[in-house]
Amino acid sequence: MAKIISGKDVAEKILTTNIKPKVDDLKLKGVIPTLVVILVGDVQASASYVRQKEKFAAKAGIKSEVRKFSETVPEQEVLDEIIKINKDSDLHGIIVQLPLPDHISVTKILNSIDPSKDVDGFTPTNVGKLFLGEETLVSCTPKGIMLLLESVNTDLKGKNVTVIGRSNIVGKPVSILCQQKHATVTMCHSRTKDLTAKLSDADVIIVAVGVPKFIHGDQIPMGSIVIDVGIHNVDGKLCGDVDFESAQNKVSAITPVPGGVGPMTVCALIENTVIAAERLSNKN
């Protein structure tokens, strides 16, 4: 029977045993780790995600605040807000909730964030450091995936990892993190020819392609571990990029949707905020 890897349970454990003690230590030094979320417009999914971040922040004992802007806010006004946060030594982490309205350049916004406060790990500086294997703030979803694999004692050394999806947010960075753990990584995507053949010797499959039930059980090698990053609402029911029902009989472990990667992404964000606060407090 496949082990269901509960991101909710793993996140809870990390928050209480790893992160909260570090927050308590910082508070003894007069530092309250603080995360600022910039939210533009009224996207229901974004608002829901922000509420989850606030909930996790409260559990860890860090402070979080949301700065909301209307859908029609001028780009420069958002940039000015980020510059203001960059300069405030009491604020340690900045995230800009995506997607943004079409008139606002995501590239400009990300480039304006101080890399030391970039707790989403999206700035070119932090992405470059990740690529080079240097100490950095690691993108939250890839970081959460690695923590999930650790939770089931997966040693990636010498393992075959197949990543499906090549986004800058998940696919590319998680492939680098797996390589740094000495895995042999195969990168696939929606246009890969004969995907089933590419999966045939995979020990670990990470699916972040953004298509509901893109991978089925008959494509998955027996005994592999599957991490499903996707989340979709199909006919009023949530599902991932993997057809869970057909996959769970083939795998040794699999993440559910919801309750798998999602909570781990938020957990990684909170941990990054605490890391940023520690580093910034050491500089002062």
mmCIF file of N, CA and C in Angstrom, residues 76-209:
data_model
loop_
_atom_site.group_PDB
_atom_site.id
_atom_site.type_symbol
_atom_site.label_atom_id
_atom_site.label_comp_id
_atom_site.label_asym_id
_atom_site.label_seq_id
_atom_site.Cartn_x
_atom_site.Cartn_y
_atom_site.Cartn_z
ATOM 1 N N GLN A 76 4.436 51.967 -10.956
ATOM 2 C CA GLN A 76 5.421 52.708 -10.171
ATOM 3 C C GLN A 76 5.053 52.748 -8.691
ATOM 4 N N GLU A 77 3.755 52.750 -8.406
ATOM 5 C CA GLU A 77 3.316 52.794 -7.010
ATOM 6 C C GLU A 77 3.717 51.502 -6.273
ATOM 7 N N VAL A 78 3.612 50.365 -6.973
ATOM 8 C CA VAL A 78 4.023 49.086 -6.387
ATOM 9 C C VAL A 78 5.542 49.059 -6.213
ATOM 10 N N LEU A 79 6.258 49.553 -7.218
ATOM 11 C CA LEU A 79 7.726 49.608 -7.140
ATOM 12 C C LEU A 79 8.173 50.480 -5.969
ATOM 13 N N ASP A 80 7.503 51.615 -5.793
ATOM 14 C CA ASP A 80 7.851 52.531 -4.693
ATOM 15 C C ASP A 80 7.626 51.858 -3.337
ATOM 16 N N GLU A 81 6.560 51.053 -3.238
ATOM 17 C CA GLU A 81 6.257 50.344 -1.984
ATOM 18 C C GLU A 81 7.351 49.327 -1.679
ATOM 19 N N ILE A 82 7.807 48.630 -2.715
ATOM 20 C CA ILE A 82 8.864 47.624 -2.524
ATOM 21 C C ILE A 82 10.164 48.295 -2.068
ATOM 22 N N ILE A 83 10.491 49.425 -2.671
ATOM 23 C CA ILE A 83 11.713 50.155 -2.295
ATOM 24 C C ILE A 83 11.641 50.583 -0.828
ATOM 25 N N LYS A 84 10.447 51.001 -0.409
ATOM 26 C CA LYS A 84 10.231 51.417 0.981
ATOM 27 C C LYS A 84 10.456 50.226 1.937
ATOM 28 N N ILE A 85 9.943 49.060 1.555
ATOM 29 C CA ILE A 85 10.102 47.855 2.386
ATOM 30 C C ILE A 85 11.573 47.423 2.409
ATOM 31 N N ASN A 86 12.239 47.526 1.264
ATOM 32 C CA ASN A 86 13.665 47.184 1.189
ATOM 33 C C ASN A 86 14.479 47.948 2.234
ATOM 34 N N LYS A 87 14.107 49.202 2.449
ATOM 35 C CA LYS A 87 14.884 50.094 3.323
ATOM 36 C C LYS A 87 14.533 49.942 4.806
ATOM 37 N N ASP A 88 13.421 49.256 5.097
ATOM 38 C CA ASP A 88 12.954 49.143 6.479
ATOM 39 C C ASP A 88 13.604 47.932 7.140
ATOM 40 N N SER A 89 14.479 48.166 8.100
ATOM 41 C CA SER A 89 15.240 47.074 8.741
ATOM 42 C C SER A 89 14.374 46.189 9.633
ATOM 43 N N ASP A 90 13.146 46.629 9.946
ATOM 44 C CA ASP A 90 12.243 45.814 10.762
ATOM 45 C C ASP A 90 11.430 44.828 9.929
ATOM 46 N N LEU A 91 11.552 44.930 8.602
ATOM 47 C CA LEU A 91 10.820 44.043 7.690
ATOM 48 C C LEU A 91 11.832 43.116 7.031
ATOM 49 N N HIS A 92 11.600 41.816 7.108
ATOM 50 C CA HIS A 92 12.636 40.851 6.711
ATOM 51 C C HIS A 92 12.345 40.088 5.429
ATOM 52 N N GLY A 93 11.076 39.960 5.080
ATOM 53 C CA GLY A 93 10.720 39.204 3.882
ATOM 54 C C GLY A 93 9.668 39.914 3.061
ATOM 55 N N ILE A 94 9.838 39.866 1.737
ATOM 56 C CA ILE A 94 8.869 40.474 0.819
ATOM 57 C C ILE A 94 8.439 39.422 -0.188
ATOM 58 N N ILE A 95 7.133 39.280 -0.367
ATOM 59 C CA ILE A 95 6.673 38.522 -1.533
ATOM 60 C C ILE A 95 5.592 39.327 -2.242
ATOM 61 N N VAL A 96 5.608 39.239 -3.553
ATOM 62 C CA VAL A 96 4.569 39.851 -4.372
ATOM 63 C C VAL A 96 3.730 38.706 -4.922
ATOM 64 N N GLN A 97 2.473 38.674 -4.528
ATOM 65 C CA GLN A 97 1.604 37.564 -4.933
ATOM 66 C C GLN A 97 1.330 37.619 -6.439
ATOM 67 N N LEU A 98 1.657 36.534 -7.124
ATOM 68 C CA LEU A 98 1.401 36.428 -8.559
ATOM 69 C C LEU A 98 0.098 35.660 -8.757
ATOM 70 N N PRO A 99 -0.632 35.879 -9.876
ATOM 71 C CA PRO A 99 -0.291 36.727 -11.013
ATOM 72 C C PRO A 99 -0.541 38.210 -10.731
ATOM 73 N N LEU A 100 0.093 39.046 -11.558
ATOM 74 C CA LEU A 100 -0.111 40.486 -11.508
ATOM 75 C C LEU A 100 -0.923 40.915 -12.726
ATOM 76 N N PRO A 101 -1.611 42.062 -12.640
ATOM 77 C CA PRO A 101 -2.318 42.564 -13.822
ATOM 78 C C PRO A 101 -1.348 42.790 -14.990
ATOM 79 N N ASP A 102 -1.868 42.745 -16.210
ATOM 80 C CA ASP A 102 -1.036 42.800 -17.418
ATOM 81 C C ASP A 102 -0.186 44.066 -17.523
ATOM 82 N N HIS A 103 -0.659 45.172 -16.929
ATOM 83 C CA HIS A 103 0.085 46.430 -17.077
ATOM 84 C C HIS A 103 1.294 46.516 -16.138
ATOM 85 N N ILE A 104 1.461 45.516 -15.278
ATOM 86 C CA ILE A 104 2.597 45.512 -14.346
ATOM 87 C C ILE A 104 3.588 44.431 -14.771
ATOM 88 N N SER A 105 4.849 44.825 -14.949
ATOM 89 C CA SER A 105 5.890 43.899 -15.387
ATOM 90 C C SER A 105 6.382 43.056 -14.213
ATOM 91 N N VAL A 106 6.188 41.739 -14.312
ATOM 92 C CA VAL A 106 6.667 40.838 -13.264
ATOM 93 C C VAL A 106 8.181 40.945 -13.129
ATOM 94 N N THR A 107 8.868 41.038 -14.260
ATOM 95 C CA THR A 107 10.337 41.137 -14.250
ATOM 96 C C THR A 107 10.801 42.374 -13.485
ATOM 97 N N LYS A 108 10.174 43.514 -13.768
ATOM 98 C CA LYS A 108 10.547 44.759 -13.070
ATOM 99 C C LYS A 108 10.297 44.635 -11.574
ATOM 100 N N ILE A 109 9.169 44.062 -11.226
ATOM 101 C CA ILE A 109 8.802 43.924 -9.818
ATOM 102 C C ILE A 109 9.810 43.033 -9.091
ATOM 103 N N LEU A 110 10.105 41.871 -9.664
ATOM 104 C CA LEU A 110 11.035 40.940 -9.012
ATOM 105 C C LEU A 110 12.435 41.542 -8.908
ATOM 106 N N ASN A 111 12.854 42.241 -9.948
ATOM 107 C CA ASN A 111 14.191 42.848 -9.937
ATOM 108 C C ASN A 111 14.323 43.964 -8.904
ATOM 109 N N SER A 112 13.192 44.500 -8.459
ATOM 110 C CA SER A 112 13.244 45.608 -7.488
ATOM 111 C C SER A 112 13.356 45.126 -6.044
ATOM 112 N N ILE A 113 13.140 43.824 -5.819
ATOM 113 C CA ILE A 113 13.180 43.285 -4.448
ATOM 114 C C ILE A 113 14.626 43.063 -4.018
ATOM 115 N N ASP A 114 14.961 43.516 -2.822
ATOM 116 C CA ASP A 114 16.283 43.266 -2.247
ATOM 117 C C ASP A 114 16.455 41.750 -2.111
ATOM 118 N N PRO A 115 17.490 41.152 -2.748
ATOM 119 C CA PRO A 115 17.673 39.696 -2.693
ATOM 120 C C PRO A 115 17.727 39.135 -1.275
ATOM 121 N N SER A 116 18.195 39.939 -0.303
ATOM 122 C CA SER A 116 18.274 39.449 1.079
ATOM 123 C C SER A 116 16.890 39.336 1.719
ATOM 124 N N LYS A 117 15.877 39.965 1.072
ATOM 125 C CA LYS A 117 14.499 39.893 1.570
ATOM 126 C C LYS A 117 13.590 39.112 0.624
ATOM 127 N N ASP A 118 14.171 38.527 -0.402
ATOM 128 C CA ASP A 118 13.424 37.804 -1.431
ATOM 129 C C ASP A 118 13.112 36.393 -0.951
ATOM 130 N N VAL A 119 12.116 36.270 -0.070
ATOM 131 C CA VAL A 119 11.825 34.976 0.557
ATOM 132 C C VAL A 119 11.106 34.009 -0.378
ATOM 133 N N ASP A 120 10.693 34.478 -1.545
ATOM 134 C CA ASP A 120 10.156 33.585 -2.577
ATOM 135 C C ASP A 120 11.282 32.962 -3.406
ATOM 136 N N GLY A 121 12.484 33.540 -3.315
ATOM 137 C CA GLY A 121 13.625 33.016 -4.056
ATOM 138 C C GLY A 121 13.534 33.207 -5.556
ATOM 139 N N PHE A 122 12.887 34.303 -5.996
ATOM 140 C CA PHE A 122 12.645 34.513 -7.423
ATOM 141 C C PHE A 122 13.578 35.525 -8.085
ATOM 142 N N THR A 123 14.324 36.311 -7.295
ATOM 143 C CA THR A 123 15.169 37.328 -7.919
ATOM 144 C C THR A 123 16.320 36.665 -8.670
ATOM 145 N N PRO A 124 16.827 37.325 -9.740
ATOM 146 C CA PRO A 124 17.948 36.758 -10.504
ATOM 147 C C PRO A 124 19.154 36.423 -9.625
ATOM 148 N N THR A 125 19.413 37.247 -8.622
ATOM 149 C CA THR A 125 20.547 36.996 -7.714
ATOM 150 C C THR A 125 20.392 35.661 -6.996
ATOM 151 N N ASN A 126 19.212 35.417 -6.426
ATOM 152 C CA ASN A 126 19.000 34.174 -5.683
ATOM 153 C C ASN A 126 18.908 32.959 -6.597
ATOM 154 N N VAL A 127 18.320 33.134 -7.771
ATOM 155 C CA VAL A 127 18.273 32.029 -8.741
ATOM 156 C C VAL A 127 19.692 31.666 -9.186
ATOM 157 N N GLY A 128 20.519 32.702 -9.425
ATOM 158 C CA GLY A 128 21.909 32.464 -9.817
ATOM 159 C C GLY A 128 22.706 31.751 -8.741
ATOM 160 N N LYS A 129 22.510 32.157 -7.493
ATOM 161 C CA LYS A 129 23.207 31.494 -6.374
ATOM 162 C C LYS A 129 22.777 30.041 -6.236
ATOM 163 N N LEU A 130 21.477 29.794 -6.441
ATOM 164 C CA LEU A 130 20.977 28.416 -6.389
ATOM 165 C C LEU A 130 21.671 27.569 -7.458
ATOM 166 N N PHE A 131 21.764 28.124 -8.660
ATOM 167 C CA PHE A 131 22.402 27.422 -9.775
ATOM 168 C C PHE A 131 23.868 27.105 -9.461
ATOM 169 N N LEU A 132 24.536 28.040 -8.780
ATOM 170 C CA LEU A 132 25.961 27.874 -8.460
ATOM 171 C C LEU A 132 26.193 27.053 -7.190
ATOM 172 N N GLY A 133 25.114 26.722 -6.499
ATOM 173 C CA GLY A 133 25.249 25.940 -5.263
ATOM 174 C C GLY A 133 25.684 26.767 -4.075
ATOM 175 N N GLU A 134 25.467 28.079 -4.148
ATOM 176 C CA GLU A 134 25.839 28.961 -3.039
ATOM 177 C C GLU A 134 24.672 29.123 -2.062
ATOM 178 N N GLU A 135 24.990 29.563 -0.846
ATOM 179 C CA GLU A 135 23.957 29.802 0.163
ATOM 180 C C GLU A 135 23.002 30.873 -0.335
ATOM 181 N N THR A 136 21.710 30.595 -0.286
ATOM 182 C CA THR A 136 20.731 31.543 -0.809
ATOM 183 C C THR A 136 19.371 31.277 -0.190
ATOM 184 N N LEU A 137 18.387 32.077 -0.575
ATOM 185 C CA LEU A 137 16.997 31.815 -0.209
ATOM 186 C C LEU A 137 16.396 31.006 -1.356
ATOM 187 N N VAL A 138 16.098 29.744 -1.095
ATOM 188 C CA VAL A 138 15.676 28.808 -2.140
ATOM 189 C C VAL A 138 14.183 28.956 -2.421
ATOM 190 N N SER A 139 13.821 28.929 -3.705
ATOM 191 C CA SER A 139 12.413 29.009 -4.111
ATOM 192 C C SER A 139 11.556 28.052 -3.278
ATOM 193 N N CYS A 140 10.393 28.535 -2.865
ATOM 194 C CA CYS A 140 9.619 27.839 -1.821
ATOM 195 C C CYS A 140 9.071 26.471 -2.231
ATOM 196 N N THR A 141 8.487 26.356 -3.419
ATOM 197 C CA THR A 141 7.926 25.058 -3.802
ATOM 198 C C THR A 141 9.025 24.007 -3.988
ATOM 199 N N PRO A 142 10.113 24.304 -4.720
ATOM 200 C CA PRO A 142 11.207 23.328 -4.795
ATOM 201 C C PRO A 142 11.771 22.960 -3.420
ATOM 202 N N LYS A 143 11.928 23.947 -2.555
ATOM 203 C CA LYS A 143 12.425 23.676 -1.198
ATOM 204 C C LYS A 143 11.457 22.762 -0.454
ATOM 205 N N GLY A 144 10.157 23.030 -0.583
ATOM 206 C CA GLY A 144 9.148 22.202 0.059
ATOM 207 C C GLY A 144 9.160 20.772 -0.458
ATOM 208 N N ILE A 145 9.402 20.605 -1.755
ATOM 209 C CA ILE A 145 9.486 19.270 -2.356
ATOM 210 C C ILE A 145 10.652 18.492 -1.752
ATOM 211 N N MET A 146 11.789 19.151 -1.612
ATOM 212 C CA MET A 146 12.965 18.475 -1.048
ATOM 213 C C MET A 146 12.715 18.073 0.408
ATOM 214 N N LEU A 147 12.010 18.918 1.144
ATOM 215 C CA LEU A 147 11.676 18.587 2.534
ATOM 216 C C LEU A 147 10.718 17.395 2.605
ATOM 217 N N LEU A 148 9.800 17.300 1.654
ATOM 218 C CA LEU A 148 8.891 16.152 1.594
ATOM 219 C C LEU A 148 9.659 14.864 1.328
ATOM 220 N N LEU A 149 10.610 14.922 0.404
ATOM 221 C CA LEU A 149 11.416 13.737 0.101
ATOM 222 C C LEU A 149 12.247 13.325 1.318
ATOM 223 N N GLU A 150 12.779 14.322 2.023
ATOM 224 C CA GLU A 150 13.526 14.029 3.262
ATOM 225 C C GLU A 150 12.631 13.351 4.293
ATOM 226 N N SER A 151 11.356 13.747 4.326
ATOM 227 C CA SER A 151 10.430 13.227 5.340
ATOM 228 C C SER A 151 10.165 11.728 5.187
ATOM 229 N N VAL A 152 10.389 11.207 3.970
ATOM 230 C CA VAL A 152 10.234 9.747 3.766
ATOM 231 C C VAL A 152 11.607 9.096 3.571
ATOM 232 N N ASN A 153 12.634 9.779 4.119
ATOM 233 C CA ASN A 153 14.005 9.247 4.134
ATOM 234 C C ASN A 153 14.517 8.861 2.752
ATOM 235 N N THR A 154 14.232 9.732 1.775
ATOM 236 C CA THR A 154 14.680 9.462 0.410
ATOM 237 C C THR A 154 16.077 10.021 0.190
ATOM 238 N N ASP A 155 17.045 9.137 0.061
ATOM 239 C CA ASP A 155 18.403 9.540 -0.280
ATOM 240 C C ASP A 155 18.494 9.556 -1.803
ATOM 241 N N LEU A 156 18.692 10.732 -2.379
ATOM 242 C CA LEU A 156 18.666 10.854 -3.839
ATOM 243 C C LEU A 156 19.985 10.462 -4.510
ATOM 244 N N LYS A 157 20.994 10.207 -3.729
ATOM 245 C CA LYS A 157 22.303 9.873 -4.297
ATOM 246 C C LYS A 157 22.199 8.659 -5.235
ATOM 247 N N GLY A 158 22.535 8.877 -6.499
ATOM 248 C CA GLY A 158 22.509 7.799 -7.476
ATOM 249 C C GLY A 158 21.132 7.442 -8.006
ATOM 250 N N LYS A 159 20.082 8.111 -7.488
ATOM 251 C CA LYS A 159 18.718 7.812 -7.918
ATOM 252 C C LYS A 159 18.399 8.511 -9.253
ATOM 253 N N ASN A 160 17.436 7.941 -9.967
ATOM 254 C CA ASN A 160 16.936 8.558 -11.199
ATOM 255 C C ASN A 160 15.698 9.390 -10.862
ATOM 256 N N VAL A 161 15.777 10.688 -11.097
ATOM 257 C CA VAL A 161 14.658 11.596 -10.834
ATOM 258 C C VAL A 161 14.164 12.149 -12.172
ATOM 259 N N THR A 162 12.889 12.004 -12.424
ATOM 260 C CA THR A 162 12.299 12.590 -13.622
ATOM 261 C C THR A 162 11.419 13.751 -13.215
ATOM 262 N N VAL A 163 11.737 14.939 -13.748
ATOM 263 C CA VAL A 163 10.963 16.148 -13.476
ATOM 264 C C VAL A 163 10.143 16.459 -14.716
ATOM 265 N N ILE A 164 8.838 16.585 -14.544
ATOM 266 C CA ILE A 164 7.963 16.913 -15.675
ATOM 267 C C ILE A 164 7.457 18.335 -15.475
ATOM 268 N N GLY A 165 7.903 19.228 -16.349
ATOM 269 C CA GLY A 165 7.608 20.651 -16.207
ATOM 270 C C GLY A 165 8.899 21.421 -16.083
ATOM 271 N N ARG A 166 9.045 22.503 -16.836
ATOM 272 C CA ARG A 166 10.323 23.229 -16.888
ATOM 273 C C ARG A 166 10.178 24.705 -16.506
ATOM 274 N N SER A 167 9.226 25.004 -15.631
ATOM 275 C CA SER A 167 9.010 26.400 -15.230
ATOM 276 C C SER A 167 10.173 26.914 -14.396
ATOM 277 N N ASN A 168 10.311 28.239 -14.380
ATOM 278 C CA ASN A 168 11.343 28.871 -13.551
ATOM 279 C C ASN A 168 11.010 28.763 -12.062
ATOM 280 N N ILE A 169 9.726 28.551 -11.752
ATOM 281 C CA ILE A 169 9.283 28.524 -10.361
ATOM 282 C C ILE A 169 9.463 27.149 -9.730
ATOM 283 N N VAL A 170 9.247 26.081 -10.519
ATOM 284 C CA VAL A 170 9.328 24.735 -9.943
ATOM 285 C C VAL A 170 10.313 23.839 -10.692
ATOM 286 N N GLY A 171 10.036 23.541 -11.941
ATOM 287 C CA GLY A 171 10.783 22.519 -12.671
ATOM 288 C C GLY A 171 12.285 22.726 -12.716
ATOM 289 N N LYS A 172 12.707 23.913 -13.140
ATOM 290 C CA LYS A 172 14.145 24.176 -13.257
ATOM 291 C C LYS A 172 14.855 24.160 -11.900
ATOM 292 N N PRO A 173 14.345 24.922 -10.906
ATOM 293 C CA PRO A 173 15.067 24.913 -9.626
ATOM 294 C C PRO A 173 15.068 23.559 -8.919
ATOM 295 N N VAL A 174 13.949 22.797 -8.999
ATOM 296 C CA VAL A 174 13.943 21.519 -8.292
ATOM 297 C C VAL A 174 14.887 20.533 -8.960
ATOM 298 N N SER A 175 15.073 20.665 -10.275
ATOM 299 C CA SER A 175 16.025 19.784 -10.963
ATOM 300 C C SER A 175 17.449 20.063 -10.487
ATOM 301 N N ILE A 176 17.763 21.333 -10.232
ATOM 302 C CA ILE A 176 19.089 21.700 -9.723
ATOM 303 C C ILE A 176 19.288 21.169 -8.302
ATOM 304 N N LEU A 177 18.256 21.325 -7.467
ATOM 305 C CA LEU A 177 18.354 20.834 -6.084
ATOM 306 C C LEU A 177 18.563 19.320 -6.051
ATOM 307 N N CYS A 178 17.889 18.603 -6.937
ATOM 308 C CA CYS A 178 18.066 17.140 -6.995
ATOM 309 C C CYS A 178 19.468 16.782 -7.476
ATOM 310 N N GLN A 179 19.989 17.540 -8.442
ATOM 311 C CA GLN A 179 21.361 17.296 -8.904
ATOM 312 C C GLN A 179 22.362 17.539 -7.779
ATOM 313 N N GLN A 180 22.099 18.557 -6.972
ATOM 314 C CA GLN A 180 22.995 18.849 -5.854
ATOM 315 C C GLN A 180 22.986 17.739 -4.808
ATOM 316 N N LYS A 181 21.922 16.917 -4.831
ATOM 317 C CA LYS A 181 21.853 15.746 -3.949
ATOM 318 C C LYS A 181 22.375 14.495 -4.669
ATOM 319 N N HIS A 182 23.040 14.707 -5.816
ATOM 320 C CA HIS A 182 23.700 13.639 -6.578
ATOM 321 C C HIS A 182 22.731 12.684 -7.276
ATOM 322 N N ALA A 183 21.533 13.183 -7.614
ATOM 323 C CA ALA A 183 20.609 12.400 -8.432
ATOM 324 C C ALA A 183 20.933 12.601 -9.903
ATOM 325 N N THR A 184 20.523 11.642 -10.726
ATOM 326 C CA THR A 184 20.569 11.792 -12.181
ATOM 327 C C THR A 184 19.189 12.282 -12.605
ATOM 328 N N VAL A 185 19.135 13.479 -13.175
ATOM 329 C CA VAL A 185 17.849 14.132 -13.430
ATOM 330 C C VAL A 185 17.519 14.160 -14.929
ATOM 331 N N THR A 186 16.300 13.734 -15.239
ATOM 332 C CA THR A 186 15.759 13.843 -16.595
ATOM 333 C C THR A 186 14.666 14.899 -16.581
ATOM 334 N N MET A 187 14.809 15.905 -17.449
ATOM 335 C CA MET A 187 13.805 16.974 -17.538
ATOM 336 C C MET A 187 12.863 16.684 -18.703
ATOM 337 N N CYS A 188 11.565 16.631 -18.398
ATOM 338 C CA CYS A 188 10.544 16.425 -19.431
ATOM 339 C C CYS A 188 9.514 17.553 -19.360
ATOM 340 N N HIS A 189 8.623 17.578 -20.333
ATOM 341 C CA HIS A 189 7.584 18.610 -20.372
ATOM 342 C C HIS A 189 6.450 18.142 -21.276
ATOM 343 N N SER A 190 5.496 19.011 -21.527
ATOM 344 C CA SER A 190 4.295 18.609 -22.271
ATOM 345 C C SER A 190 4.583 18.204 -23.713
ATOM 346 N N ARG A 191 5.738 18.602 -24.250
ATOM 347 C CA ARG A 191 6.077 18.268 -25.636
ATOM 348 C C ARG A 191 7.109 17.141 -25.753
ATOM 349 N N THR A 192 7.471 16.547 -24.637
ATOM 350 C CA THR A 192 8.426 15.435 -24.663
ATOM 351 C C THR A 192 7.828 14.251 -25.424
ATOM 352 N N LYS A 193 8.613 13.693 -26.321
ATOM 353 C CA LYS A 193 8.161 12.526 -27.085
ATOM 354 C C LYS A 193 8.385 11.257 -26.271
ATOM 355 N N ASP A 194 7.408 10.375 -26.329
ATOM 356 C CA ASP A 194 7.439 9.084 -25.627
ATOM 357 C C ASP A 194 7.791 9.272 -24.148
ATOM 358 N N LEU A 195 6.939 10.021 -23.476
ATOM 359 C CA LEU A 195 7.143 10.331 -22.056
ATOM 360 C C LEU A 195 7.184 9.059 -21.197
ATOM 361 N N THR A 196 6.364 8.091 -21.564
ATOM 362 C CA THR A 196 6.317 6.846 -20.778
ATOM 363 C C THR A 196 7.688 6.170 -20.745
ATOM 364 N N ALA A 197 8.391 6.198 -21.875
ATOM 365 C CA ALA A 197 9.738 5.604 -21.929
ATOM 366 C C ALA A 197 10.696 6.360 -21.021
ATOM 367 N N LYS A 198 10.543 7.687 -20.955
ATOM 368 C CA LYS A 198 11.408 8.510 -20.110
ATOM 369 C C LYS A 198 11.170 8.223 -18.628
ATOM 370 N N LEU A 199 9.958 7.764 -18.314
ATOM 371 C CA LEU A 199 9.606 7.483 -16.919
ATOM 372 C C LEU A 199 9.969 6.063 -16.490
ATOM 373 N N SER A 200 10.345 5.239 -17.443
ATOM 374 C CA SER A 200 10.445 3.795 -17.183
ATOM 375 C C SER A 200 11.443 3.417 -16.085
ATOM 376 N N ASP A 201 12.506 4.213 -15.899
ATOM 377 C CA ASP A 201 13.489 3.864 -14.856
ATOM 378 C C ASP A 201 13.544 4.895 -13.735
ATOM 379 N N ALA A 202 12.464 5.687 -13.602
ATOM 380 C CA ALA A 202 12.454 6.748 -12.584
ATOM 381 C C ALA A 202 12.229 6.177 -11.180
ATOM 382 N N ASP A 203 13.084 6.591 -10.258
ATOM 383 C CA ASP A 203 12.890 6.262 -8.842
ATOM 384 C C ASP A 203 11.976 7.290 -8.179
ATOM 385 N N VAL A 204 12.117 8.550 -8.636
ATOM 386 C CA VAL A 204 11.305 9.660 -8.118
ATOM 387 C C VAL A 204 10.753 10.429 -9.319
ATOM 388 N N ILE A 205 9.460 10.750 -9.269
ATOM 389 C CA ILE A 205 8.820 11.527 -10.339
ATOM 390 C C ILE A 205 8.221 12.782 -9.720
ATOM 391 N N ILE A 206 8.633 13.936 -10.218
ATOM 392 C CA ILE A 206 8.107 15.220 -9.745
ATOM 393 C C ILE A 206 7.324 15.834 -10.902
ATOM 394 N N VAL A 207 6.020 16.015 -10.705
ATOM 395 C CA VAL A 207 5.158 16.453 -11.809
ATOM 396 C C VAL A 207 4.648 17.867 -11.544
ATOM 397 N N ALA A 208 5.061 18.797 -12.406
ATOM 398 C CA ALA A 208 4.651 20.198 -12.277
ATOM 399 C C ALA A 208 4.405 20.767 -13.666
ATOM 400 N N VAL A 209 3.509 20.113 -14.383
ATOM 401 C CA VAL A 209 3.274 20.483 -15.784
ATOM 402 C C VAL A 209 2.036 21.375 -15.964
#
